[in-house]
Amino acid sequence: MSSLKHEHVEPRAGIEPEFGFDQDLAPSALSRREFMQVSAASIAFATLGACTRAPAEKIVPYRVQPSEIVPGRALHYASASTLDGYATGILVESHEGRPTKIEGNPEHPASLGASSAIEQALLLELYDPRRLRTIQQRGAPASALEPLQALRAAAAVERKGSGVHLILPAQSSPLVVDQLKRLRQRLPELALYFHAPLAPTNAWQGAKLAFGRVLDTRVDLRRANVVLALGADFLARGPAQLALAGAFAERRAPDSPANPMNRLYAVETAPSVTGSTADHRLALAPTQIAAFASALLSAVARGVDGQASAAFATLPTPALSDDAARFLAALSADLLAQRGASAVLAGDEQPPAVHAAAHALNVLLGNTGSVMSHAPPVVFAADDPEFGSLRGLREALAADRVRTLISFESDIAFSDLELRGLLSKAKESLCFALFPTQTAALSSWQIPSAHALETWGDALAFDGTASIVQPLIAPLYGGRTLSEVLAVLLGEEPNSAHDLVKNFWQGRHPDDFGEFWELALARGVVAGTLTDAVIAPLLEPGWFPELASASAGPQGIELNLESDTRVHDGRFGTNSWLLELPCPITKLTWENAAWLAPSLARRLAVEAGDVIRLRAGAQSLEVPALIVPGHADGAISLALGWGRENEAGKPIGVNAFALRAANARTVNVERSGRQAELAITQGSMQLGDLAESILVSSTLSQYRAERPARPIKKQLSLYTSDAPESARQWGMVIDLNACTGCSACVIACQAENNVPSVGKGGVLKHREMHWLRIDRYLIEEGKTERALVQPMACQHCEHAPCEYVCPTAATVHSSDGLNQMIYNRCVGTRFCSNNCPYKVRRFNWFNYHQGERSPRELAENPEVTVRARGVMEKCSYCVQRIRSAENRARVEHRPLRDGDVRTACEQACPTRAISFGDVNDPHSAVARLRQNPRAFEVLAEIGTAPRTRYLMKLTNPNPELT
C-alpha cells in the first residue's frame, strides 16, 4: 500500500495571496452598530417561534426578551435548500436569531438527517461579503421603486408579454409553478427559459426513448444485491445522493447474515467517489461506456427468456478490449443471477441512449417494480425538449427582438459564451442575483436576490415530497424572492413571500390550515405529497441507432466534461469553504485541472503541473494537467463550474463551459511550455511507511473464512496520570467499509469549529487548517490500482505524545478522556505537532479570522473559541456539544443517554460511518463497535492508545474477476 503522490512543485516566491492571508490584516469592519442592526432583524424572525406568523414589516430590537430566546441556547428550524430544482431538507441552528450551522432534516427523504458539503457551505454563502448589497442601474445606485416600475411596464397586459424574456433556474416549487402557469395565460407571448446547465436532461430524454415519456427514476438500494454504475457517481452527486449513500451503506455491513453485503461495479472514465468505493471498476473512454452498455444489454437479453428480450438479443455487440470483455462476462452473469435484486444506474453525463439501455436492462432483469420505480418528473417543464436550451434567446437577441430581459439567479453569461456577447443587445435587462455575476455586470439593472436562508417558499424533493422553505434571518440586503418578482409580473398587489406561500397552501388546505401549517413548518415536510409511481412499459427499441452512434469511437482524444461535487455549475465557485475542500479523488484545491491517465501523459510528454492547451472546435482554453491513476486512457476529463473571478478579478480555475459550447467529442492537446503550481493537500501530512498498521483492508470471503481478529491490547507504560478519571469516557469508531470519502464531514467540522480557510498560497505552503482530513491510499491489484480512504483527525490518545513535550501544559488530558487544547497557554512552540505520529495538529500562522470582512464573522459558532494567531488547533471531539448535552441532562435531572452527543462529522455523514459515545457504557453503540472483530487502532504498535478506532475495509469481489 502506498500513498497517492503527485509531483510536488515548490511554491514560487511572491505568490499573490488568494485572500491576503500572508500578512496581518486590519480588524473586521463590522461595527457594534452594524452587528446590532443585523441581530435585531434576525431576532424579529426568531420571535415568531417556528416562523408561523408573517414577518414584521418593521424590524426593531426587542425590549422584552421572547420566552423562546435564551441567550447561549440554540434553536433549530426546519427548511429546505434547492439545487437544480430538487429540494433537500435541512435543519438550521440559530443563536439569538442568527443562523450558525446547518444539518440534515431526519424527516426529509432527500437528507434523512445527513448533509453534503454544499448544504453545509450555504451558511458561508449567506454571510459572504461579496453579495450584492444595493440596487444599481448601469452602475449608479437606484431606489427599490425603479426596478419595480420597470417590471410592471414589461408586464403590461396590452403588450401580452411581447419582447419580454424571462430566465429562471429549474423549478419544482408548487407556488412558483402555479404562478408561471397563470403568467403564461396573462402574457401569452412572454418567452420563458430555464437555465440549468447540470440538470438531468439526458436522463429525462433517455426515459422518453425507453418509455415514450419523461419520467424520474427512483432507486431503493436496500433491495439491491448487485449495483452497476454506468458513469454514475450516485454516492456523491444528484438530488438523491444522501439517501442513496445511506441505503447503499446499509448493505455494506459484513456481519449481518440476514442482510448480505452487496456488490458494486463501476464503469467510468474518471475516478469518482462511487468508483473508488466499487468492488470492481473498469475505466473506459466516454464512447466505450456506450459500447459497453450496448454489449451488456445484448448479453443480458440472451440470458433472459421471453418475447420482450428477443429484440434486444439481436443488438449488435461492439468490439471490446479483452479486459472489458472479461469484466462484461462476469458482470452479466452476476446480474442474471440476481434478477429482481439488482440495479443499473446511468450518470447524468451519459447520452440519452445509454440511459435508455439502463432502463431496458432493469426491465429485462425484473428490477423495475422491486428495486427501481418511475414517476412523473418533479421539475416543471422537464418534458419540454427545449428545457435548458437558450437557443431561442440567442436568436431573439441577434435579431434585436428582446425588449426586456429578466434573469433570476441565472448566470447565463458564465455558462454560455455566445450569449455573453449578445446580452448588450437587449433594450433593458434586469438581473436578480446574490453576487455580482457576469450576467449582472452586463445587465441594465443589478438587483439583490434573497438567499435560501432568507426566503419564504416551497419546493419538492426527488420523490415529490413538498417542503415549506422558511427563513432564519431577515434579508440582509433587502433581497427579493422569485415568487415576489412573479407576483409583480402577474400584476398582483405587492405581497410578501410569506403571504404568497401561505395563501397558496391555504387554498389547498382550507379546512384545517392552522394545524397543517404548524405541522409542515415544524417537520420540514408536507405530509401526503409523495408522488405515486407509475407503470412504465418498455417500448420497441427504436433508439438502437442512437446507441450505436454514441458507441462509435471518434478519432483522437475524447473529452469528458463532468460536474464538480464542490462548485456544481459555478454557483459555489467563490465559496472559500468549498474551494479549499480537497477534491475527493486528487486532493486538489482552489482550481480544476485536466485529468489524464499516466499512459496518455507519457505519450503526450506531459507532466503534472504542465499547462496544456485544449482545443475543441473553435474553442480553446489553457489548463494545468494532473496525472490521475485509474483514469481511462484516450480521454481527458475536466470539471465544469470553475473559472469564477475572485475579488482581484483573477479567475479561480478555468471555465470549461467554453469547451462544452463547442459540442465536440474530441479535443486536441498542445503543450504551452508553461508550468502551474497545484495546491494539493495529499502528502502534506504523511503518517509514514507502516501501511499495514495505518489502513487495514481485506475481502469479504477472506474475512469470513479466516476471521482475522486484531486484538487490541492495553500497552504497558511507565507513565501514570495523576488526573482522576470520570465514569464517562468518550471515544469514536469510524467504519471504513461505510466511508466513501465524500468529505461532507470535513466541511461540517469547519463550520462547527470556526476553522478558517487559508487560500491557495497557504495550501501551497502546507498550512491548510482543516481539523479533519480524508487520507487517500492506493494499493495495487493486478493491472489496476484500488483507492482506499481514511478520515484522520486527532485520535485523542490515552498516552498522547503531544502532552509529554508541551512546555506550557497547553495540551492536557481531561478526566473524561479528551485530549484538550488550552489556547491561552499555547505559545506556539509546535513541539506537540512534531511529536504527533498522526500529523493532525494545525498551527495558525496568521490571524485569518481577524481579516474577515463584514458580515463574514456572523457565521462563526458562538460556542467555539475563535483562535488568535500563533496557537495549535486540532479536533476536540466537539467538546462544546459534549458539555452542552451534559448540562441539558443535568437540568432535566436525567442521565446522559447514548446518542445525546453527536459530533459535527458524525451528524453530517450520509453513510453513518462515524459513531461517537461513551466507551465505558457497554450498551452504547460505540462500545459495541470497539469490540467488533474488524476494529483496529492506527499505529497501535507505538503505544499511544488512541480513543478513535476504525473498522477495517472489506470488499466483495466477484470470484470470476479476482
mmCIF file of C-alpha atoms in Angstrom, residues 726-731 895-900 916-931 947:
data_model
loop_
_atom_site.group_PDB
_atom_site.id
_atom_site.type_symbol
_atom_site.label_atom_id
_atom_site.label_comp_id
_atom_site.label_asym_id
_atom_site.label_seq_id
_atom_site.Cartn_x
_atom_site.Cartn_y
_atom_site.Cartn_z
ATOM 1 C CA SER A 726 -14.670 10.230 35.377
ATOM 2 C CA ALA A 727 -17.136 7.404 34.930
ATOM 3 C CA ARG A 728 -17.818 8.604 31.382
ATOM 4 C CA GLN A 729 -15.080 8.151 28.782
ATOM 5 C CA TRP A 730 -15.523 9.392 25.211
ATOM 6 C CA GLY A 731 -14.435 7.601 22.076
ATOM 7 C CA PRO A 895 -28.616 10.521 32.929
ATOM 8 C CA LEU A 896 -26.923 11.242 29.641
ATOM 9 C CA ARG A 897 -28.280 8.844 27.027
ATOM 10 C CA ASP A 898 -26.394 7.209 24.203
ATOM 11 C CA GLY A 899 -26.861 9.420 21.159
ATOM 12 C CA ASP A 900 -27.359 12.654 23.113
ATOM 13 C CA PHE A 916 -19.347 8.577 18.920
ATOM 14 C CA GLY A 917 -20.222 7.955 22.542
ATOM 15 C CA ASP A 918 -19.225 6.692 25.954
ATOM 16 C CA VAL A 919 -16.864 3.739 25.661
ATOM 17 C CA ASN A 920 -17.499 2.834 29.310
ATOM 18 C CA ASP A 921 -21.197 2.307 28.619
ATOM 19 C CA PRO A 922 -21.448 -1.347 27.493
ATOM 20 C CA HIS A 923 -24.827 -0.632 25.894
ATOM 21 C CA SER A 924 -23.582 2.255 23.757
ATOM 22 C CA ALA A 925 -23.118 1.783 20.013
ATOM 23 C CA VAL A 926 -19.511 2.926 20.136
ATOM 24 C CA ALA A 927 -18.615 0.454 22.899
ATOM 25 C CA ARG A 928 -20.049 -2.446 20.896
ATOM 26 C CA LEU A 929 -18.263 -1.345 17.729
ATOM 27 C CA ARG A 930 -14.941 -1.095 19.542
ATOM 28 C CA GLN A 931 -15.234 -4.815 20.251
ATOM 29 C CA ARG A 947 -9.569 6.706 21.572
#
